PDB file of C-alpha atoms and ligand atoms in Angstrom:
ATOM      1  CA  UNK A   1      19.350  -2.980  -5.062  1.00 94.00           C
ATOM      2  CA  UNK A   2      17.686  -1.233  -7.936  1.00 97.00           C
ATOM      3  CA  UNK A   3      17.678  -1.794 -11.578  1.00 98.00           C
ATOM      4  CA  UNK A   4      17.016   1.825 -12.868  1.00 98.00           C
ATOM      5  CA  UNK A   5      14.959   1.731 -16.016  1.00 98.00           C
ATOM      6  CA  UNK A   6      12.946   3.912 -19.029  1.00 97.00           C
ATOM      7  CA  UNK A   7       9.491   3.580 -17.623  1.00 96.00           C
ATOM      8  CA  UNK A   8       7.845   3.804 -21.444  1.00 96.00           C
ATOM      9  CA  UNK A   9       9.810   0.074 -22.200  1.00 97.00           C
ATOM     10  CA  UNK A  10       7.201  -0.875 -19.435  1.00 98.00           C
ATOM     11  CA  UNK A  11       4.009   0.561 -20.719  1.00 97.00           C
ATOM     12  CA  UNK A  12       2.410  -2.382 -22.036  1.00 97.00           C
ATOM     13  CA  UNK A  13       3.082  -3.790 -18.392  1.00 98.00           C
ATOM     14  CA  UNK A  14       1.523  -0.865 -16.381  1.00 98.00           C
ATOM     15  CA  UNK A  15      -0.760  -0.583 -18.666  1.00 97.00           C
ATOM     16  CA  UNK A  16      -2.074  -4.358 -18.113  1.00 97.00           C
ATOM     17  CA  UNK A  17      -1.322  -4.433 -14.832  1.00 98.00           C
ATOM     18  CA  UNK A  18      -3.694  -1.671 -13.931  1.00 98.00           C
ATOM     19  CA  UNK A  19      -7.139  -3.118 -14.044  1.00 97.00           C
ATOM     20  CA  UNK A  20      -6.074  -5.540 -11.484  1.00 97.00           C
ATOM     21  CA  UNK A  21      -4.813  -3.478  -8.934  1.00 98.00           C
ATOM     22  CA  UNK A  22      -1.245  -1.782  -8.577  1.00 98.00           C
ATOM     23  CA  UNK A  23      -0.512   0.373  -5.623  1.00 98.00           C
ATOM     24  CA  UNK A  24      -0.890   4.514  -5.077  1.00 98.00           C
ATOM     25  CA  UNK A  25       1.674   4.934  -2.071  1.00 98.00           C
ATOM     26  CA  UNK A  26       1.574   8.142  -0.057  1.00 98.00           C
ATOM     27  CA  UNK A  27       3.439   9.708   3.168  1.00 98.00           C
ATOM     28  CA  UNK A  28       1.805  12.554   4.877  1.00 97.00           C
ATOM     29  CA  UNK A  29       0.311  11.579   8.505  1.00 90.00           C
ATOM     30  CA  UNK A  30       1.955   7.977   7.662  1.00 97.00           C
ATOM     31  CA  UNK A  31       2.593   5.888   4.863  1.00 98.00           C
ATOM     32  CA  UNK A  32      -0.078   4.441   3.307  1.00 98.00           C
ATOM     33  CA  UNK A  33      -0.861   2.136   0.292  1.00 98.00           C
ATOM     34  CA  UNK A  34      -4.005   2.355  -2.070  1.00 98.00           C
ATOM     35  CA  UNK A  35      -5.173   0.148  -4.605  1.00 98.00           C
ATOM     36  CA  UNK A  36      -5.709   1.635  -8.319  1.00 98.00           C
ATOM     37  CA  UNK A  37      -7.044   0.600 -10.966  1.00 98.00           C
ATOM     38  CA  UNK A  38      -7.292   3.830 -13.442  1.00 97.00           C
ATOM     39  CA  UNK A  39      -4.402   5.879 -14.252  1.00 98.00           C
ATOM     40  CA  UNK A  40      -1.790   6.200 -17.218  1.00 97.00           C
ATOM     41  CA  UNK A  41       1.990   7.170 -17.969  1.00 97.00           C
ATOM     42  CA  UNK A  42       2.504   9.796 -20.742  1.00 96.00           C
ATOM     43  CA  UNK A  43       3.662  13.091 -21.700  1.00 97.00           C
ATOM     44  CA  UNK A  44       2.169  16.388 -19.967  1.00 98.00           C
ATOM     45  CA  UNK A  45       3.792  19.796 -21.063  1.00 98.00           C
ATOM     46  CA  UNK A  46       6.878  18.057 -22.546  1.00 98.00           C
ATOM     47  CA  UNK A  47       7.459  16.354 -19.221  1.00 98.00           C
ATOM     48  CA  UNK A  48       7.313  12.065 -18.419  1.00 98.00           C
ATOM     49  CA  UNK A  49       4.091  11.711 -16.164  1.00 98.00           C
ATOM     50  CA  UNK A  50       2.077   9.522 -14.249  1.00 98.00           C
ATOM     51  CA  UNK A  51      -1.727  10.285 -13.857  1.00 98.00           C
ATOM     52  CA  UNK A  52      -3.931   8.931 -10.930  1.00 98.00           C
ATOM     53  CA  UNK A  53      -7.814   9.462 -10.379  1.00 98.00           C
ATOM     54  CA  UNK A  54      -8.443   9.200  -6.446  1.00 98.00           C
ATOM     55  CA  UNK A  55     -12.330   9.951  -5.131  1.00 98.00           C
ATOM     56  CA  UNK A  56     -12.609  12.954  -2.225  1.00 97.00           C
ATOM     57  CA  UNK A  57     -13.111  10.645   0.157  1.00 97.00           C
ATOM     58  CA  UNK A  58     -10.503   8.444   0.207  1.00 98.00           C
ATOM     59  CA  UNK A  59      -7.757   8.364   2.812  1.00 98.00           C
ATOM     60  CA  UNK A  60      -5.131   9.036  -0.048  1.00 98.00           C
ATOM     61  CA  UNK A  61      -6.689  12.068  -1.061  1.00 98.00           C
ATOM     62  CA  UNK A  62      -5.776  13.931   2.286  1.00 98.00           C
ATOM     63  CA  UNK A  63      -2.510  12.402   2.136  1.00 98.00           C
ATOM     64  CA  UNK A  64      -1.737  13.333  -1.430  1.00 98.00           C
ATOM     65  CA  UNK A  65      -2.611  17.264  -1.086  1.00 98.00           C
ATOM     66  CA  UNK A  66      -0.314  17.548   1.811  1.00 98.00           C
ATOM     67  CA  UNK A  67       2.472  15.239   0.557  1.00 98.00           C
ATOM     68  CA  UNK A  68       2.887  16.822  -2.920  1.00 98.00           C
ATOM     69  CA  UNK A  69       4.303  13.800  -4.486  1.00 98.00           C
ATOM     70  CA  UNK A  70       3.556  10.013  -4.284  1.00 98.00           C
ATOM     71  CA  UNK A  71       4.801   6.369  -5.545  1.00 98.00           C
ATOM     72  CA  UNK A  72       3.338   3.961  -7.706  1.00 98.00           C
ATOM     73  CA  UNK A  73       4.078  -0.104  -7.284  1.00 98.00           C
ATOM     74  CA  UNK A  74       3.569  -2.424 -10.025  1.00 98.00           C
ATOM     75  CA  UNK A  75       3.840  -5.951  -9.957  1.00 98.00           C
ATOM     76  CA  UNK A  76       5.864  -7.794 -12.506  1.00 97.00           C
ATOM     77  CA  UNK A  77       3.057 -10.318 -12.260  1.00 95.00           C
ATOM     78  CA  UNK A  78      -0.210 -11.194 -10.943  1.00 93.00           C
ATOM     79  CA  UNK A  79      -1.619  -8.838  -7.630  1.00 96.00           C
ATOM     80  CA  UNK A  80      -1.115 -10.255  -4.156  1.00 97.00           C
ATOM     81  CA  UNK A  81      -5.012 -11.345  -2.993  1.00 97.00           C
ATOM     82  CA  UNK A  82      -3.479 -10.473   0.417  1.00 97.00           C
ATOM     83  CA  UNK A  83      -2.561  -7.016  -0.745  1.00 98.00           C
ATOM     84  CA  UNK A  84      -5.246  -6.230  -2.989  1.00 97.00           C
ATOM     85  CA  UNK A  85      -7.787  -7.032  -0.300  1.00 97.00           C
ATOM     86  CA  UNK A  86      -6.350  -4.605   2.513  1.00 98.00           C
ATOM     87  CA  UNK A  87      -5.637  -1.958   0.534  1.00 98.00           C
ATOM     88  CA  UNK A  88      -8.709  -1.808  -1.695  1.00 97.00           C
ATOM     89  CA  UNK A  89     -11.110  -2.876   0.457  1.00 97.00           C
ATOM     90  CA  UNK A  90     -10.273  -1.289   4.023  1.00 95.00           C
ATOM     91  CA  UNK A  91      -9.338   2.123   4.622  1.00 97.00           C
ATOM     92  CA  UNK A  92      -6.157   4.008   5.602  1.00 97.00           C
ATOM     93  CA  UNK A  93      -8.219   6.313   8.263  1.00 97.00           C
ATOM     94  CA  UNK A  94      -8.890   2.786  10.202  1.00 96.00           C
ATOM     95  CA  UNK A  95      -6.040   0.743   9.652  1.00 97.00           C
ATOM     96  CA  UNK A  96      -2.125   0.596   9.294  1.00 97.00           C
ATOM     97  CA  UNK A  97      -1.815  -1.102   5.643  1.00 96.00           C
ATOM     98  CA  UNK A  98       2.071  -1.416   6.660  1.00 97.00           C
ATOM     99  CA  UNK A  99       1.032  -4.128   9.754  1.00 97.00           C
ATOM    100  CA  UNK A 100      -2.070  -5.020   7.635  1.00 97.00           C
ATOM    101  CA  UNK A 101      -1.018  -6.263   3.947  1.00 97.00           C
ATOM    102  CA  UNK A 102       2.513  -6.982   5.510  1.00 97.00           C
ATOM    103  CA  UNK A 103       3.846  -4.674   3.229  1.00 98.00           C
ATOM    104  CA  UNK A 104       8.350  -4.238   2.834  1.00 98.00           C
ATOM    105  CA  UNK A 105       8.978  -0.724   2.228  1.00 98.00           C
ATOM    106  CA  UNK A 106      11.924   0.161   0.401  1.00 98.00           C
ATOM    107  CA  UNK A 107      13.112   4.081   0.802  1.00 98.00           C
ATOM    108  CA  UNK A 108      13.139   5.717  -2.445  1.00 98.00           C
ATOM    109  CA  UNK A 109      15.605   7.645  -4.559  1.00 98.00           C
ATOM    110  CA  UNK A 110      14.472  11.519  -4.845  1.00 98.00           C
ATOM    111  CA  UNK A 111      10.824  11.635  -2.734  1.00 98.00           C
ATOM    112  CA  UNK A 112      10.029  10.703   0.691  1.00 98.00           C
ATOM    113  CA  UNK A 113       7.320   8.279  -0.149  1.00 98.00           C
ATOM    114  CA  UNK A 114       8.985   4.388  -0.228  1.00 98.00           C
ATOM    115  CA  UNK A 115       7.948   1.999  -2.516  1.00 98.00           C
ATOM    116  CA  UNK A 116       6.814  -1.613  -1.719  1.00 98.00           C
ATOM    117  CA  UNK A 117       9.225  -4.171  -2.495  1.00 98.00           C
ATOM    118  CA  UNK A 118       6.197  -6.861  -2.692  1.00 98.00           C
ATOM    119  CA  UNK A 119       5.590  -4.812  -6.347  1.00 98.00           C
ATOM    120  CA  UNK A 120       8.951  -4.120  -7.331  1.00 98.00           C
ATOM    121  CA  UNK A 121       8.414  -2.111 -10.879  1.00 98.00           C
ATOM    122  CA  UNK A 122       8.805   1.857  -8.739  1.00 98.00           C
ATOM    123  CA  UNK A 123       7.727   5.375 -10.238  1.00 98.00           C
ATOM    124  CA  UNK A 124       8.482   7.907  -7.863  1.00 98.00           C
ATOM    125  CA  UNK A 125       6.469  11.320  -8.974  1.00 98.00           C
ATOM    126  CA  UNK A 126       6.122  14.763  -7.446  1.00 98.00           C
ATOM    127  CA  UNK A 127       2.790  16.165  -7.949  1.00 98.00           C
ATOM    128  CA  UNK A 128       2.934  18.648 -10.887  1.00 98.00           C
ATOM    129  CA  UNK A 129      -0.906  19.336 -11.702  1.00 98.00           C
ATOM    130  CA  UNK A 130      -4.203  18.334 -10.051  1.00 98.00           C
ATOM    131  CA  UNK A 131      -8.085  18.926 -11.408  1.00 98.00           C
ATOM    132  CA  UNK A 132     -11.048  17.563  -9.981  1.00 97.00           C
ATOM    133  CA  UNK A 133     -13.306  16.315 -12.527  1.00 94.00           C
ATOM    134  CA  UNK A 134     -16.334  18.047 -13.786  1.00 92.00           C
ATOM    135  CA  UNK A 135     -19.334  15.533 -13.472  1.00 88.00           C
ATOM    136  CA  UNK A 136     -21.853  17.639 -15.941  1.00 91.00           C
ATOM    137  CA  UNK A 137     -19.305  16.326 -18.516  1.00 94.00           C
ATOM    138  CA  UNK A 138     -19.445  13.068 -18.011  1.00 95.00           C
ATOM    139  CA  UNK A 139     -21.640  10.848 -20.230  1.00 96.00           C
ATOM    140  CA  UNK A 140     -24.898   9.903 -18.212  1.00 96.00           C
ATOM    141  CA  UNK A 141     -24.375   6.242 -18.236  1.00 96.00           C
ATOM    142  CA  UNK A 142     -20.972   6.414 -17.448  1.00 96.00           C
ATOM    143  CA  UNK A 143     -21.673   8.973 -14.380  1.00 95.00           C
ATOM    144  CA  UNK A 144     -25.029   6.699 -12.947  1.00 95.00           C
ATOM    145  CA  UNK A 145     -22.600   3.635 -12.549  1.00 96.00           C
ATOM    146  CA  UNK A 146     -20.124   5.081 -11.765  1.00 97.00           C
ATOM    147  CA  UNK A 147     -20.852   7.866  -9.418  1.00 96.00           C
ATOM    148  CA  UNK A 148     -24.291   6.436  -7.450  1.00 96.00           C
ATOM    149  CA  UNK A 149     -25.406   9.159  -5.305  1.00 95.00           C
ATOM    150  CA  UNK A 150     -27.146   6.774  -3.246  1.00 96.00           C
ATOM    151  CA  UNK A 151     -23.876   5.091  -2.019  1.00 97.00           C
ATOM    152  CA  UNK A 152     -21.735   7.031   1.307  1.00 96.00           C
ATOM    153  CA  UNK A 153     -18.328   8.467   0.420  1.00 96.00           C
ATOM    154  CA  UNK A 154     -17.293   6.430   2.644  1.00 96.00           C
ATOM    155  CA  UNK A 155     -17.966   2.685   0.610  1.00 96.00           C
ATOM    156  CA  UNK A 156     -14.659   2.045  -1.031  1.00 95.00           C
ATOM    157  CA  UNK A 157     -15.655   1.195  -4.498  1.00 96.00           C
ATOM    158  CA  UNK A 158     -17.993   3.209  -6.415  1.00 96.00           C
ATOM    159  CA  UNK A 159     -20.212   5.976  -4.624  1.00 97.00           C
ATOM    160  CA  UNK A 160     -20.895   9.486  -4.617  1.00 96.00           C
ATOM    161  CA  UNK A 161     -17.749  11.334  -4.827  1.00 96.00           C
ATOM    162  CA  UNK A 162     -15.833  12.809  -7.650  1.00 96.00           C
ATOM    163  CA  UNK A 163     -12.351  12.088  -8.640  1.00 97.00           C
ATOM    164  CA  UNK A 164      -9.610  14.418  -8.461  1.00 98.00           C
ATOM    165  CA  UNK A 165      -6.807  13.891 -11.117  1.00 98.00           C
ATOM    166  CA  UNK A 166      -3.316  14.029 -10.127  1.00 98.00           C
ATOM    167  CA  UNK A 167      -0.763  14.571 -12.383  1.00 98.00           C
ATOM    168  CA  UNK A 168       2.303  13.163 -11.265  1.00 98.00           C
ATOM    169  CA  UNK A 169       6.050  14.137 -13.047  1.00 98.00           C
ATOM    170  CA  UNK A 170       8.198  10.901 -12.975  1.00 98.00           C
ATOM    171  CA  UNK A 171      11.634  11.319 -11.382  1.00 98.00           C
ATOM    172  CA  UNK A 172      12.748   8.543 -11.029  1.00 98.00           C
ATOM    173  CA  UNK A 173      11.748   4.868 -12.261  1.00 98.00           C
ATOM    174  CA  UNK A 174      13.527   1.319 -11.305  1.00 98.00           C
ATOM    175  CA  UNK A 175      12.804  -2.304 -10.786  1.00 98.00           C
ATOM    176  CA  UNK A 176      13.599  -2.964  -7.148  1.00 98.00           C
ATOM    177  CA  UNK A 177      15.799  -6.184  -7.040  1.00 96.00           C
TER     178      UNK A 177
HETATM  179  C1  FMN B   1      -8.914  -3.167  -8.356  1.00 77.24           C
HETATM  180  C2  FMN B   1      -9.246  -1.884  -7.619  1.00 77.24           C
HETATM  181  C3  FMN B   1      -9.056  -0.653  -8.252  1.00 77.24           C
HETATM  182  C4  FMN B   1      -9.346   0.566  -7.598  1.00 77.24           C
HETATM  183  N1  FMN B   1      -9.114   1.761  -8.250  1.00 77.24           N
HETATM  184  C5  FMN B   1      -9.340   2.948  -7.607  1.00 77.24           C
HETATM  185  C6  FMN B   1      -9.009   4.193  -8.268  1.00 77.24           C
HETATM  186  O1  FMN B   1      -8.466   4.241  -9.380  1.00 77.24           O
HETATM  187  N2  FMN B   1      -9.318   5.342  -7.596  1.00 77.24           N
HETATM  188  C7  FMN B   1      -9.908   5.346  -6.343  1.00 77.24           C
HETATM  189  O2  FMN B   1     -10.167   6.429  -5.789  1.00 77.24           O
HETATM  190  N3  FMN B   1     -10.199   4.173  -5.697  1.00 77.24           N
HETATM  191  C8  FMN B   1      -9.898   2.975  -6.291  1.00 77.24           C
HETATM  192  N4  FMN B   1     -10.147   1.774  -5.643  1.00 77.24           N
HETATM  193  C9  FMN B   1     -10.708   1.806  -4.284  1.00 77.24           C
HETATM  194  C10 FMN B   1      -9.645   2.069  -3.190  1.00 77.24           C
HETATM  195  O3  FMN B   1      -8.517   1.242  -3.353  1.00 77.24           O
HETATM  196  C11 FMN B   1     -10.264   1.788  -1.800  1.00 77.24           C
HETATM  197  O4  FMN B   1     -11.420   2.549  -1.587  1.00 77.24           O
HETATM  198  C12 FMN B   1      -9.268   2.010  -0.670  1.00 77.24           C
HETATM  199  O5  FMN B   1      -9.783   1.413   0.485  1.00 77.24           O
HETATM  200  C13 FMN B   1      -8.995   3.491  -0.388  1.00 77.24           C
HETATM  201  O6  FMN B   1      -7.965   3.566   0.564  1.00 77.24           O
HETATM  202  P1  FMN B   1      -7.669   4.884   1.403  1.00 77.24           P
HETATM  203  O7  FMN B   1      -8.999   5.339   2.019  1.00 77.24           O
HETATM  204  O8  FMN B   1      -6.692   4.430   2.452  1.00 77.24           O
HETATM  205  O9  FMN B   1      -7.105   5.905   0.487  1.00 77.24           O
HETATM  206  C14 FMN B   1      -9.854   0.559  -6.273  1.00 77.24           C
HETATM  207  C15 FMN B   1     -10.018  -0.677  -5.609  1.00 77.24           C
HETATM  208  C16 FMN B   1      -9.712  -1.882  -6.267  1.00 77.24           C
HETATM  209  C17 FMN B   1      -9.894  -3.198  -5.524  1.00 77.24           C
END
């Protein structure tokens, strides 16, 4: 069952609940989970959005140019260590996150991507806008830290590679019961 809801009375939620970890689903060769911990809801050309940052080189990144849409999972309280290990540490090009994390999918309402009934709090966006960013315009200490061009695309925290932004539109939001 699911508890539909008006995704800004959760803001303050999401909004908390990002630094730890909530979940960037996608469905394009298979389903697969990612761990985020930048994003935001708010308002893009008068419509409710949802805004991820995910580096070239991640699994997702593939998934989400082909997919056109994606899900986000946010617990109601503290990350699963379980979850937030194998899906922010390992990769979806190795591994099935599904068998994995031991993640419950639940089939959503408008998109194709589920959502993960471990997080229950579901946005379910369609991809609207996308920009990679521009590194020359980010500040130099933020860029060194952040973007080390010593480190592989391939290590899954920071390294080399640029984000892209997505800009999902939210169409659809619930609590999944
Ligand atoms: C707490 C936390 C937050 C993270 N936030 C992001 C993020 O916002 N964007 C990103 O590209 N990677 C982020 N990562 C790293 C990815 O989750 C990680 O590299 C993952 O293995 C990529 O999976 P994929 O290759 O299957 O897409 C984060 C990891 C953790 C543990």
């Amino acid at each position: 069952m699911k508890e539909k809801i008006n995704v800004t009375d959760y803001a303050n939620l999401i909004t908390k609940a990002l630094p730890k970890g909530i979940l960037l689903n996608t469905s394009a060769d298979k389903f697969n989970s990612m761990v985020i911990g930048w994003g935001h809801i708010g308002t893009l050309w008068g419509r409710p959005t949802f805004h991820v940052y995910v580096r070239q080189g991640r699994f997702t990144k593939g998934q989400l140019d082909k997919a056109g849409e994606f899900s986000i999972s946010i617990p109601l309280e503290n990350p699963d260590p379980t979850i937030n290990k194998i899906c922010g540490w390992e990769t979806g090009f190795n591994i099935d996150r599904v068998k994995e994390a031991g993640l419950e999918l639940e089939e959503s309402e408008i998109i194709k991507t589920p959502g993960v009934k471990q997080y229950p709090l579901t946005i379910e966006c369609k991809v609207l806008y996308s920009q990679d960013q521009d590194l020359s315009k980010i500040p130099v200490d933020i860029k060194e830290k952040t973007y080390p061009q010593d480190v592989p695309g391939t290590y899954p925290m920071a390294n080399r590679d640029f984000h892209t932004m997505y800009v999902g539109e939210i169409v659809d939001a619930y609590i999944i019961k």
